[in-house]
Short mmCIF file of C-alpha atoms in Angstrom, two decimals:
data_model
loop_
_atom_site.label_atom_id
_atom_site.label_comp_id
_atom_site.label_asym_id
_atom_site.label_seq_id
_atom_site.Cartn_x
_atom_site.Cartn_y
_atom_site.Cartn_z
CA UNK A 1 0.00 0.00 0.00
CA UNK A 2 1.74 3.32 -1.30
CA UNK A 3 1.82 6.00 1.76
CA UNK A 4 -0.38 8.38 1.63
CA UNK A 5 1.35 12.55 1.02
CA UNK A 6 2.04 13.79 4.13
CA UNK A 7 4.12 16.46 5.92
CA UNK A 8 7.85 16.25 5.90
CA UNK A 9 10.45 17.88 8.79
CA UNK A 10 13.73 19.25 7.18
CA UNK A 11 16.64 20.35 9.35
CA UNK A 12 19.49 22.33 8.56
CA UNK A 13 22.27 22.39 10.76
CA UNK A 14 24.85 25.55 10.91
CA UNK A 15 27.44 24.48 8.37
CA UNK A 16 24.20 24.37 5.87
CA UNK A 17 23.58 28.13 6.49
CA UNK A 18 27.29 29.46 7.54
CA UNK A 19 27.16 32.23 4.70
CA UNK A 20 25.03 34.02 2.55
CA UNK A 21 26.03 31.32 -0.61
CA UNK A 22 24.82 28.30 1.75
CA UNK A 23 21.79 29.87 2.62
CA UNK A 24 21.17 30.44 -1.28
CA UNK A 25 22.24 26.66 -1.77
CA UNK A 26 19.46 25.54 1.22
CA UNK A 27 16.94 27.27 -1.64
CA UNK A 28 17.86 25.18 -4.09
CA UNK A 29 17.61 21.87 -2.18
CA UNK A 30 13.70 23.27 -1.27
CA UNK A 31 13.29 23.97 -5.19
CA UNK A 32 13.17 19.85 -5.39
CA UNK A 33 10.82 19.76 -3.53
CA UNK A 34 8.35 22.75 -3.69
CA UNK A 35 4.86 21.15 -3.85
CA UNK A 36 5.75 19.27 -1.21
CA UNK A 37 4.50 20.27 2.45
CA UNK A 38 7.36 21.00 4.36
CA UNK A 39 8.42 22.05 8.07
CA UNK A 40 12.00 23.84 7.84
CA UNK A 41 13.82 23.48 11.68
CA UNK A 42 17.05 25.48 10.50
CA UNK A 43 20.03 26.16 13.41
CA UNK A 44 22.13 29.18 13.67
CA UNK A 45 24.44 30.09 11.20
CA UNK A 46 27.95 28.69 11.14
CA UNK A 47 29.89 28.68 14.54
CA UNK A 48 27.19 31.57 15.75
CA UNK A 49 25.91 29.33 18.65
CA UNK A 50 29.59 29.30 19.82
CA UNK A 51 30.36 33.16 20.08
CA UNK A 52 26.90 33.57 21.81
CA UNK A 53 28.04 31.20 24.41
CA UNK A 54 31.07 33.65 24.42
CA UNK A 55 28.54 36.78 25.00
CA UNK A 56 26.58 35.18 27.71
CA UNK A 57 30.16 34.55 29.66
CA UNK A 58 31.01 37.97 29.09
CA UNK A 59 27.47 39.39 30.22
CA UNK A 60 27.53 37.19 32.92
CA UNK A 61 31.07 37.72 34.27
CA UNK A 62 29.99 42.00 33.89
CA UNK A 63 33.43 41.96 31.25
CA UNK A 64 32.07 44.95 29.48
CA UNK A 65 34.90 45.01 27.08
CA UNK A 66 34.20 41.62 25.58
CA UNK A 67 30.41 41.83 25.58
CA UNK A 68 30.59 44.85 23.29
CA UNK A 69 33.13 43.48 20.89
CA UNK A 70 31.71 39.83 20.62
CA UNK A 71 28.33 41.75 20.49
CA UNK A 72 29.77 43.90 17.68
CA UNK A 73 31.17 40.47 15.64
CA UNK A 74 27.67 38.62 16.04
CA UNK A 75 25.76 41.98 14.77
CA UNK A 76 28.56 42.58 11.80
CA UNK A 77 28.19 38.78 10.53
CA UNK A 78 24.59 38.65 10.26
CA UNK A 79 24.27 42.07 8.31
CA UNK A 80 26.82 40.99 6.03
CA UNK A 81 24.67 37.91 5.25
CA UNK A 82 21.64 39.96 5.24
CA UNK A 83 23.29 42.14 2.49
CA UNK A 84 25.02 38.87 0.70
CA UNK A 85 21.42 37.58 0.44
CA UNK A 86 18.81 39.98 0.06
CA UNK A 87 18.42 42.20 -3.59
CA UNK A 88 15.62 44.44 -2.48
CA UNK A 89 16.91 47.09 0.25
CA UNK A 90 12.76 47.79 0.98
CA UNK A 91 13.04 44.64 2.55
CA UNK A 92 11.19 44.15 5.70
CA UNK A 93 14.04 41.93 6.98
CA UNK A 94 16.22 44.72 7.33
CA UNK A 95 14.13 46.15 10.20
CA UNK A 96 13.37 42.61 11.52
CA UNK A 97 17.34 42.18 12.57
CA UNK A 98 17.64 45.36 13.37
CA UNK A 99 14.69 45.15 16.22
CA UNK A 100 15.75 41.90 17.24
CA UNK A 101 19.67 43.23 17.68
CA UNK A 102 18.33 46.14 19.77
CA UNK A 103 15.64 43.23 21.33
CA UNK A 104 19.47 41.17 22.56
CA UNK A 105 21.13 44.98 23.77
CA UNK A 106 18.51 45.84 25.87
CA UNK A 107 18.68 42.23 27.48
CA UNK A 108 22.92 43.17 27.63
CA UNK A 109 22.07 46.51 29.40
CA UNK A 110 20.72 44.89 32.27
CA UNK A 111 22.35 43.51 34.85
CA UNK A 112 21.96 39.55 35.08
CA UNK A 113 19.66 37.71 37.11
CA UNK A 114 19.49 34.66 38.58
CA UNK A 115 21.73 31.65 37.79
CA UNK A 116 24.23 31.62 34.28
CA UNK A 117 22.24 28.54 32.87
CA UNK A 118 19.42 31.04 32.71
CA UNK A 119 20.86 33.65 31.22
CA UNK A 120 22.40 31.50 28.75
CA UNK A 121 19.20 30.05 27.29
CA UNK A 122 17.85 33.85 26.99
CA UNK A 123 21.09 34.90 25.04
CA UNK A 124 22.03 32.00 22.71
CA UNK A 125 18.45 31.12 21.88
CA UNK A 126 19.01 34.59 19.44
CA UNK A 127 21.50 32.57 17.04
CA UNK A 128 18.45 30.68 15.49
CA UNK A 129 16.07 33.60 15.94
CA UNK A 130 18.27 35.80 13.61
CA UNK A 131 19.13 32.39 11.17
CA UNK A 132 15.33 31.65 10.47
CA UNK A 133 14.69 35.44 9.98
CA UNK A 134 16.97 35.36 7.20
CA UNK A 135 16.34 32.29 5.90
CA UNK A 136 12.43 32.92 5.49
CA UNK A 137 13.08 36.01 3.97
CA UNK A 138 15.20 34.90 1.66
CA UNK A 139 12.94 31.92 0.48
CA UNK A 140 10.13 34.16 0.01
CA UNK A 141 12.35 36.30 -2.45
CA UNK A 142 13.95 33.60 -4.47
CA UNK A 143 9.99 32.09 -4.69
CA UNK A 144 9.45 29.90 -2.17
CA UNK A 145 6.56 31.37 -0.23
CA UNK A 146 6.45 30.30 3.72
CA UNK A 147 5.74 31.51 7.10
CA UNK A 148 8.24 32.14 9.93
CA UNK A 149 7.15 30.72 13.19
CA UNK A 150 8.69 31.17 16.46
CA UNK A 151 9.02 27.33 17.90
CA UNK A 152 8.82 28.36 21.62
CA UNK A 153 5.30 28.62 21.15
CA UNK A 154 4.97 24.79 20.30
CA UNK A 155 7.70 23.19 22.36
CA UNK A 156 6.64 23.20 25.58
CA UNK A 157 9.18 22.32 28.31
CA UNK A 158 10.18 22.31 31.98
CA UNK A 159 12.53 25.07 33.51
CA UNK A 160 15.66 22.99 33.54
CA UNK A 161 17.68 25.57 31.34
CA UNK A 162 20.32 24.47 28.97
CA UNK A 163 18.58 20.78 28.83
CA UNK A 164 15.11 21.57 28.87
CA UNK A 165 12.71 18.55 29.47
CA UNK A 166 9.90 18.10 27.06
CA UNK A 167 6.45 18.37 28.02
CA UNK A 168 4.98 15.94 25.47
CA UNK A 169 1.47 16.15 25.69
CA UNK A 170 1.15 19.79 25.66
CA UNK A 171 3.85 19.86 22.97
CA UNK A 172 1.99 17.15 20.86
CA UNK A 173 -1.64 19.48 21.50
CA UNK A 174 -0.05 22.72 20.20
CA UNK A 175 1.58 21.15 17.11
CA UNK A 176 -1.78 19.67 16.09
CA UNK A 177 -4.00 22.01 16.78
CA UNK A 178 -1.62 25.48 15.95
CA UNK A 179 0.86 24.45 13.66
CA UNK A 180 -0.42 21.15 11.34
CA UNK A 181 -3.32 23.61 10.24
CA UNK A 182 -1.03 26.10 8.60
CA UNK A 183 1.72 23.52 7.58
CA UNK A 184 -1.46 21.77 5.02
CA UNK A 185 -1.60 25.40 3.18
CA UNK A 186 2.39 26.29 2.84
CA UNK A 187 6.05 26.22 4.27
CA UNK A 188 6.87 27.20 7.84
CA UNK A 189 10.38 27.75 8.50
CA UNK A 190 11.12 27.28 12.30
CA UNK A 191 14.21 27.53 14.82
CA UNK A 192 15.63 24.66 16.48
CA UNK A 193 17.15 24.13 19.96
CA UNK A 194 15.04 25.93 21.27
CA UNK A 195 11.61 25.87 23.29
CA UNK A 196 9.70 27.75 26.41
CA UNK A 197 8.86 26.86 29.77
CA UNK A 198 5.80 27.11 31.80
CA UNK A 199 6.76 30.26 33.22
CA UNK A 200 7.22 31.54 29.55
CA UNK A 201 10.76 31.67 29.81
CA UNK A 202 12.97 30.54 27.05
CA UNK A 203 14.63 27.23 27.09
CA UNK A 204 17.34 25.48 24.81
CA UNK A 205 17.37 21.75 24.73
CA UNK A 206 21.08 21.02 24.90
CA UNK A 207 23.81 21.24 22.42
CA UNK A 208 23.72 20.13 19.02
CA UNK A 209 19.57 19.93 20.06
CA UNK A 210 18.31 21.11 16.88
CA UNK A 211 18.05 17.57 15.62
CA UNK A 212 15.90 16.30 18.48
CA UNK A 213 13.76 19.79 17.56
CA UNK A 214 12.94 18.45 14.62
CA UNK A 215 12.36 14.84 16.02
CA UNK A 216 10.16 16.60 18.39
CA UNK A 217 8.02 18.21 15.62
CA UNK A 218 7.80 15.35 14.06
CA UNK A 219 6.68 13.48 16.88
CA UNK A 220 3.90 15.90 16.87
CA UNK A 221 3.03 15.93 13.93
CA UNK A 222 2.77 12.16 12.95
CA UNK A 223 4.96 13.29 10.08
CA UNK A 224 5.91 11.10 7.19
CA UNK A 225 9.56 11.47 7.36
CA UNK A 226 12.42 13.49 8.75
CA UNK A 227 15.67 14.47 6.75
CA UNK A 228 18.83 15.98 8.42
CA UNK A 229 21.02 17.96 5.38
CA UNK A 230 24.25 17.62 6.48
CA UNK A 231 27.95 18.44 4.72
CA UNK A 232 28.44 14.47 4.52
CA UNK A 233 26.98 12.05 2.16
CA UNK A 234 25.08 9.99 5.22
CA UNK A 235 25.92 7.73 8.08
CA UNK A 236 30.11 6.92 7.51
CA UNK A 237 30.99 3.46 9.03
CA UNK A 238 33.63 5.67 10.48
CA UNK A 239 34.80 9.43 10.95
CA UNK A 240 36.65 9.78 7.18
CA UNK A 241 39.06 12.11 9.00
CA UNK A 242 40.60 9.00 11.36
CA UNK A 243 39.48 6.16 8.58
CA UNK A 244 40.39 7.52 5.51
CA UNK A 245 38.52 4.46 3.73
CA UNK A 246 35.55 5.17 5.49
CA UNK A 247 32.22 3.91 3.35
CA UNK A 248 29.27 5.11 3.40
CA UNK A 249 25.77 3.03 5.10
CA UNK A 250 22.80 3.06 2.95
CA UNK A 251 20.41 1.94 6.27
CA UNK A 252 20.48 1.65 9.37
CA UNK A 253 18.19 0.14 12.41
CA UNK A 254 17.30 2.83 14.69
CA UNK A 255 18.66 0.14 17.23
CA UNK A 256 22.02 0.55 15.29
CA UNK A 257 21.57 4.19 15.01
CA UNK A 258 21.10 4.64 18.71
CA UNK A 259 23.91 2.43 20.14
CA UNK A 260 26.16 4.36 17.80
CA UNK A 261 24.89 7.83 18.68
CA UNK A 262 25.24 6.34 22.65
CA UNK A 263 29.07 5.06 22.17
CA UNK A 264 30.36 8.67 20.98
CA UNK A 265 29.17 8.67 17.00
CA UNK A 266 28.29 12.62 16.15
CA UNK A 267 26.41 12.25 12.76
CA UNK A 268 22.91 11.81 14.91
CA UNK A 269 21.87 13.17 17.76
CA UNK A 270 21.29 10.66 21.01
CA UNK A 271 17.72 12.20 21.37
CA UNK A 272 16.65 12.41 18.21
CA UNK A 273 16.20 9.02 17.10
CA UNK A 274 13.56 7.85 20.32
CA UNK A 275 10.59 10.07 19.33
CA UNK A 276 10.86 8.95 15.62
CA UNK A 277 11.11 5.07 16.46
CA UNK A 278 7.75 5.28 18.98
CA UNK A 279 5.96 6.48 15.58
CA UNK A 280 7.51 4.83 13.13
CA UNK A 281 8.78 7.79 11.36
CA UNK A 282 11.91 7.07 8.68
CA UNK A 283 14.52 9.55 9.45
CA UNK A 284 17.23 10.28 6.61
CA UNK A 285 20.43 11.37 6.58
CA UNK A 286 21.18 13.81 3.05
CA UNK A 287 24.10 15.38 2.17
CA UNK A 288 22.82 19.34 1.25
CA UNK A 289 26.12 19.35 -1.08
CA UNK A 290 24.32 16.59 -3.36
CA UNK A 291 20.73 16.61 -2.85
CA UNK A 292 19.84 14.28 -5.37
CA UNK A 293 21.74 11.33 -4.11
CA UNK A 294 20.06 8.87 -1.65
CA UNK A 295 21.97 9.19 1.45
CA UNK A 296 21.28 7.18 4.30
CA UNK A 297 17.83 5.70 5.95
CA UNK A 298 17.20 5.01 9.30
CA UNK A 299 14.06 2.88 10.43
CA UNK A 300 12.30 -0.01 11.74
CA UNK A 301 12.38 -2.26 8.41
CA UNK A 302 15.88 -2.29 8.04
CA UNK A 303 17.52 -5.91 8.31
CA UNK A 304 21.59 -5.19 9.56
CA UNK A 305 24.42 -5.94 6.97
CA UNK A 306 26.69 -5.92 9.95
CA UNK A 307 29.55 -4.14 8.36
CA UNK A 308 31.94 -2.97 10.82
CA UNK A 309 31.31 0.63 12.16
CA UNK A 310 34.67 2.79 13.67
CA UNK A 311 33.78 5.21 16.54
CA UNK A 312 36.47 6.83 17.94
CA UNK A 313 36.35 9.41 21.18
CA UNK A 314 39.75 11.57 22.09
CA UNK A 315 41.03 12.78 24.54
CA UNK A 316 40.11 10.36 27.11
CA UNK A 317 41.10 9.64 30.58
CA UNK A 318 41.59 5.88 32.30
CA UNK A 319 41.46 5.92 36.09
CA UNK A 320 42.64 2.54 38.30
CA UNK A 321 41.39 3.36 41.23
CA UNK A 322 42.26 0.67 44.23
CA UNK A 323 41.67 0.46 47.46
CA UNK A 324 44.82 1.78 49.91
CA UNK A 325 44.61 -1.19 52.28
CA UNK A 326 44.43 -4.19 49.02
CA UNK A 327 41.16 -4.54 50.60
CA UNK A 328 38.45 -6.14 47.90
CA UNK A 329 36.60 -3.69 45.64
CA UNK A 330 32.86 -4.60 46.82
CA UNK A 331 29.30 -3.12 46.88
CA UNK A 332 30.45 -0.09 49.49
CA UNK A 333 33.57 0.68 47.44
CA UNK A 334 32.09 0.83 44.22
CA UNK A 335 28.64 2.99 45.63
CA UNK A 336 31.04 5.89 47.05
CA UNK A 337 33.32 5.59 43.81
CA UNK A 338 29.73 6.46 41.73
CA UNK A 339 28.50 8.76 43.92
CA UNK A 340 32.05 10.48 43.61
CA UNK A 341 31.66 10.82 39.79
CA UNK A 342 28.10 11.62 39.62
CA UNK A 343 28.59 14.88 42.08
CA UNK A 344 31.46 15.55 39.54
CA UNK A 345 29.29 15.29 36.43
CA UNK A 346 31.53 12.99 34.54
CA UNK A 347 29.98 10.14 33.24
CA UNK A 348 32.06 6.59 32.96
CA UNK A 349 32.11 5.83 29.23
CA UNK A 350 33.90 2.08 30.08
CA UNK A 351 34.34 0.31 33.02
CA UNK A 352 36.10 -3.23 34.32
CA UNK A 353 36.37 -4.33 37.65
CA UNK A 354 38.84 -6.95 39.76
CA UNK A 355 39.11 -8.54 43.06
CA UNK A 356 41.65 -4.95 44.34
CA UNK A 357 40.51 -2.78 41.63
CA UNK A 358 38.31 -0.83 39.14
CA UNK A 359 39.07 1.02 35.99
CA UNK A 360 37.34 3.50 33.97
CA UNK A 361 37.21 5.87 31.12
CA UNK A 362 36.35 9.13 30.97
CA UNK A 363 36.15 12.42 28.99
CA UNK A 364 38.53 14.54 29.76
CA UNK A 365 36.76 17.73 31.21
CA UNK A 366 39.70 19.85 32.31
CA UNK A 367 39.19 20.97 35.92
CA UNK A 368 36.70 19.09 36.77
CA UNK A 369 38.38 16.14 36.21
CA UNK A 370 41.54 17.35 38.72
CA UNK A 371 38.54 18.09 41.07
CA UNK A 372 37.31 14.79 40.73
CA UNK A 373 40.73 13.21 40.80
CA UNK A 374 41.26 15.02 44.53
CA UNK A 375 38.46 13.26 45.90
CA UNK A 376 39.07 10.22 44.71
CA UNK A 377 42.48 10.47 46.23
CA UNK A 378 41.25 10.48 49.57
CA UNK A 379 39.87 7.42 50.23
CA UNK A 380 41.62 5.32 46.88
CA UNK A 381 45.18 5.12 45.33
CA UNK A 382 44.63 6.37 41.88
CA UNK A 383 46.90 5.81 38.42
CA UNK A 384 45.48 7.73 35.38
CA UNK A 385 46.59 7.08 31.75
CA UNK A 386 45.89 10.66 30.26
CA UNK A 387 45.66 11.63 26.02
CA UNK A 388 43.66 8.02 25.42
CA UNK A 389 41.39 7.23 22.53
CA UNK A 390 38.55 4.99 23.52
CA UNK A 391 37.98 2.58 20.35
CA UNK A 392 34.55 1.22 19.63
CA UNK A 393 34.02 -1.05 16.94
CA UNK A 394 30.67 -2.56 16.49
CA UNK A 395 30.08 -5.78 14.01
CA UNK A 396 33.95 -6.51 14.61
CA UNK A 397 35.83 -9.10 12.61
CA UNK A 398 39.89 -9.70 13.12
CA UNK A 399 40.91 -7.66 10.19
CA UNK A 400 38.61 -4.53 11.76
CA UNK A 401 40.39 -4.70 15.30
CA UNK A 402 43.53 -5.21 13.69
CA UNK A 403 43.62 -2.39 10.93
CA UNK A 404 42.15 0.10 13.99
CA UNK A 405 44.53 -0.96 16.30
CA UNK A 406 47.90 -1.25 14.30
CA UNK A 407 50.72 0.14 16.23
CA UNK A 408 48.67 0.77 19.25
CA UNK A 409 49.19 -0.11 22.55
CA UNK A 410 45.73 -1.23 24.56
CA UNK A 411 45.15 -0.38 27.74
CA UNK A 412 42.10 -2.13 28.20
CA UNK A 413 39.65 -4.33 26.53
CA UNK A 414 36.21 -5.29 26.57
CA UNK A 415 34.26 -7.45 24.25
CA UNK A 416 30.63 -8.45 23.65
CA UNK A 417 29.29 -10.74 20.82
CA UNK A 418 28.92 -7.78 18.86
CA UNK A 419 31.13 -4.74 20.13
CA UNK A 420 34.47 -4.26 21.08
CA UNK A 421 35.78 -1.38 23.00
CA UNK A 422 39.53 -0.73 23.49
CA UNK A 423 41.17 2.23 25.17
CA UNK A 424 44.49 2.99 23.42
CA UNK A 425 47.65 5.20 23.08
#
């Protein structure tokens, strides 16, 4: 039975709208498919996200100096995409930025209140304000008529800023009843990362969230698909930058899909894949660089080839941590040593335990880890292997373990019927 038409989500992440030339290349890709009806979730341009982090540290530290001149860099970008982009100087858009750059100085002029995580979420949330602005406008010039709409007033969360917790019922009632109407007639372009708490506040749902934004919409929705247009031709078997003869997977099993996204694999977001797997919703991966080609799919139909899939995380840390009297590393022992890393916020990425001692790895998170490392030291005698790569290969033969571990020494080893994990130097 052929599906019937339905609405599809679309996400561009920030390398997909870094300049004026991308943003007239994200145009093109929507020319394909213009009778199509179409959700846009677009993030904020280029590394934008990243010097907004910078302003909010600056605001929130009272370093006057750097507010103004990261303020300045932010405001100077934008404008020259604006002008890059736009042919008629009438345009509305103009005045759009402009009110929404004198909307973030006000916020600047006053002093901050209450904790950073706050005032971080109020701040960066502006990156994919300004980026949809733009992008709308610019659609609606080249041809491609659509409505901007502000996505804080459909994704409804708690206050827990900088990792806001969905509110899915009242999420799912606001996309139906608020946005599906409109999205039947034409194109809405929408932020993601972003959503608003209860108390009307604004929220951002973690890092690289704009993914699970448009999982979330689509959730919502009930929508056919989802497509994430990325600088990559789809899901690598490995990062091409460590595995040079990297291939590319034509599906994937959102099982597959997840355990990769939980052992360290960036193409996918962890959250994003949940909410589309509960509906049944296909989610591909497209490069934005060759729209035509098929990339990769990710769903429930999709029987494994097991080829063997790289993942690699740097810059780890192994801790041995033993007890000081050669006493046995039991139940009380290993309680305190969790509690220890859990008040630290560092989660344990691989673990092993013996009779005297237990070993894990961790990311490396600079001061916290020396923090962590001094508590630890009180009760246990501690050894730490620093500048480790933590090796995960999943469907591993010999040859795979071999060619990824040539001229490596291992630290430590851990194997499953499936999966291998090795830390080495």
């Amino acid at each position: 039975m052929q599906m019937a038409k339905g609405i599809k989500v679309f996400k561009f992440g920030g390398a997909s709208v870094k300049n004026a030339e991308a943003v007239s290349n994200v145009a093109e890709v929507l020319q394909r498919f213009k009778g199509d009806q179409l959700l846009v979730v677009v993030s904020a341009m280029g590394k934008t996200t990243n010097a907004l982090e910078r302003l909010a540290q600056a605001y929130y530290n009272r370093d006057e100096e750097a507010k103004d001149a990261i303020y300045a860099e932010i405001r100077k970008f934008h404008e020259d995409v604006v002008t890059g982009l736009l042919k008629s100087s009438s345009s509305h858009t103009y005045d759009d930025i402009e009110n929404l750059f004198i909307e973030l100085e006000c916020l600047l002029e006053t002093p901050p209140e209450n904790d950073f995580n706050y005032n971080y979420d109020q701040i960066v949330s502006y990156g994919e304000i300004f980026s949809t602005r733009i992008v709308s406008a610019y659609l609606n010039e080249y041809g491609i008529r659509n409505r901007w709409m502000d996505a804080r007033n459909f994704i409804s969360t708690d206050n827990t800023y900088r990792e806001g917790k969905v509110d899915w019922l009242q999420t799912e009632a606001l996309i139906q009843h608020k946005l599906k109407p409109i999205l039947q007639k034409q194109i809405v372009v929408t932020q993601g990362f972003i959503g608003q708490s209860k108390e009307h506040a604004t929220t951002t749902l973690g890092r690289e969230g704009s993914d699970y934004s448009a999982a979330i919409f689509a959730y919502g929705l009930g929508a056919q698909s989802v497509t994430i247009w990325k600088d990559v031709a789809g899901v690598m078997n490995g990062d091409p930058k460590l595995f040079p003869d990297a291939i590319k997977l034509d599906e994937l099993s959102y099982s597959h899909a997840i355990e990769m996204a939980y052992y360290g694999a960036t193409v996918i977001h962890p959250k994003t894949i949940q909410p589309l797997q509960s509906r049944n919703i296909p989610l591909y991966v497209k490069s934005f660089l060759d729209p035509g080609a098929p990339g990769t799919l990710v769903s429930t139909s999709i029987s494994e080839t097991h080829i063997p899939t790289f993942i690699s995380k740097q810059d780890q840390i192994l801790f041995s941590i033993a007890s000081r009297d050669f006493s046995f590393i039991v139940e009380d022992n290993l309680s305190r040593i969790f509690s220890i890393f859990a008040s630290h916020g560092v989660r344990i990425n691989l673990m092993q335990n013996s009779a005297i001692s237990f070993t894990v790895c961790v990311d490396n998170k600079g001061e916290e880890i020396d923090r962590l490392r001094d508590e630890l030291s009180i009760h246990y005698a501690i050894r730490t292997n620093e500048h480790a790569e933590l090796l995960t290969i999943m469907y591993y033969d010999d040859a795979a373990i071999q060619k990824a571990t040539q001229g490596k020494e291992i630290l430590m080893e851990q194997r499953t019927r499936f999966t291998i994990q090795s830390v080495i130097k």
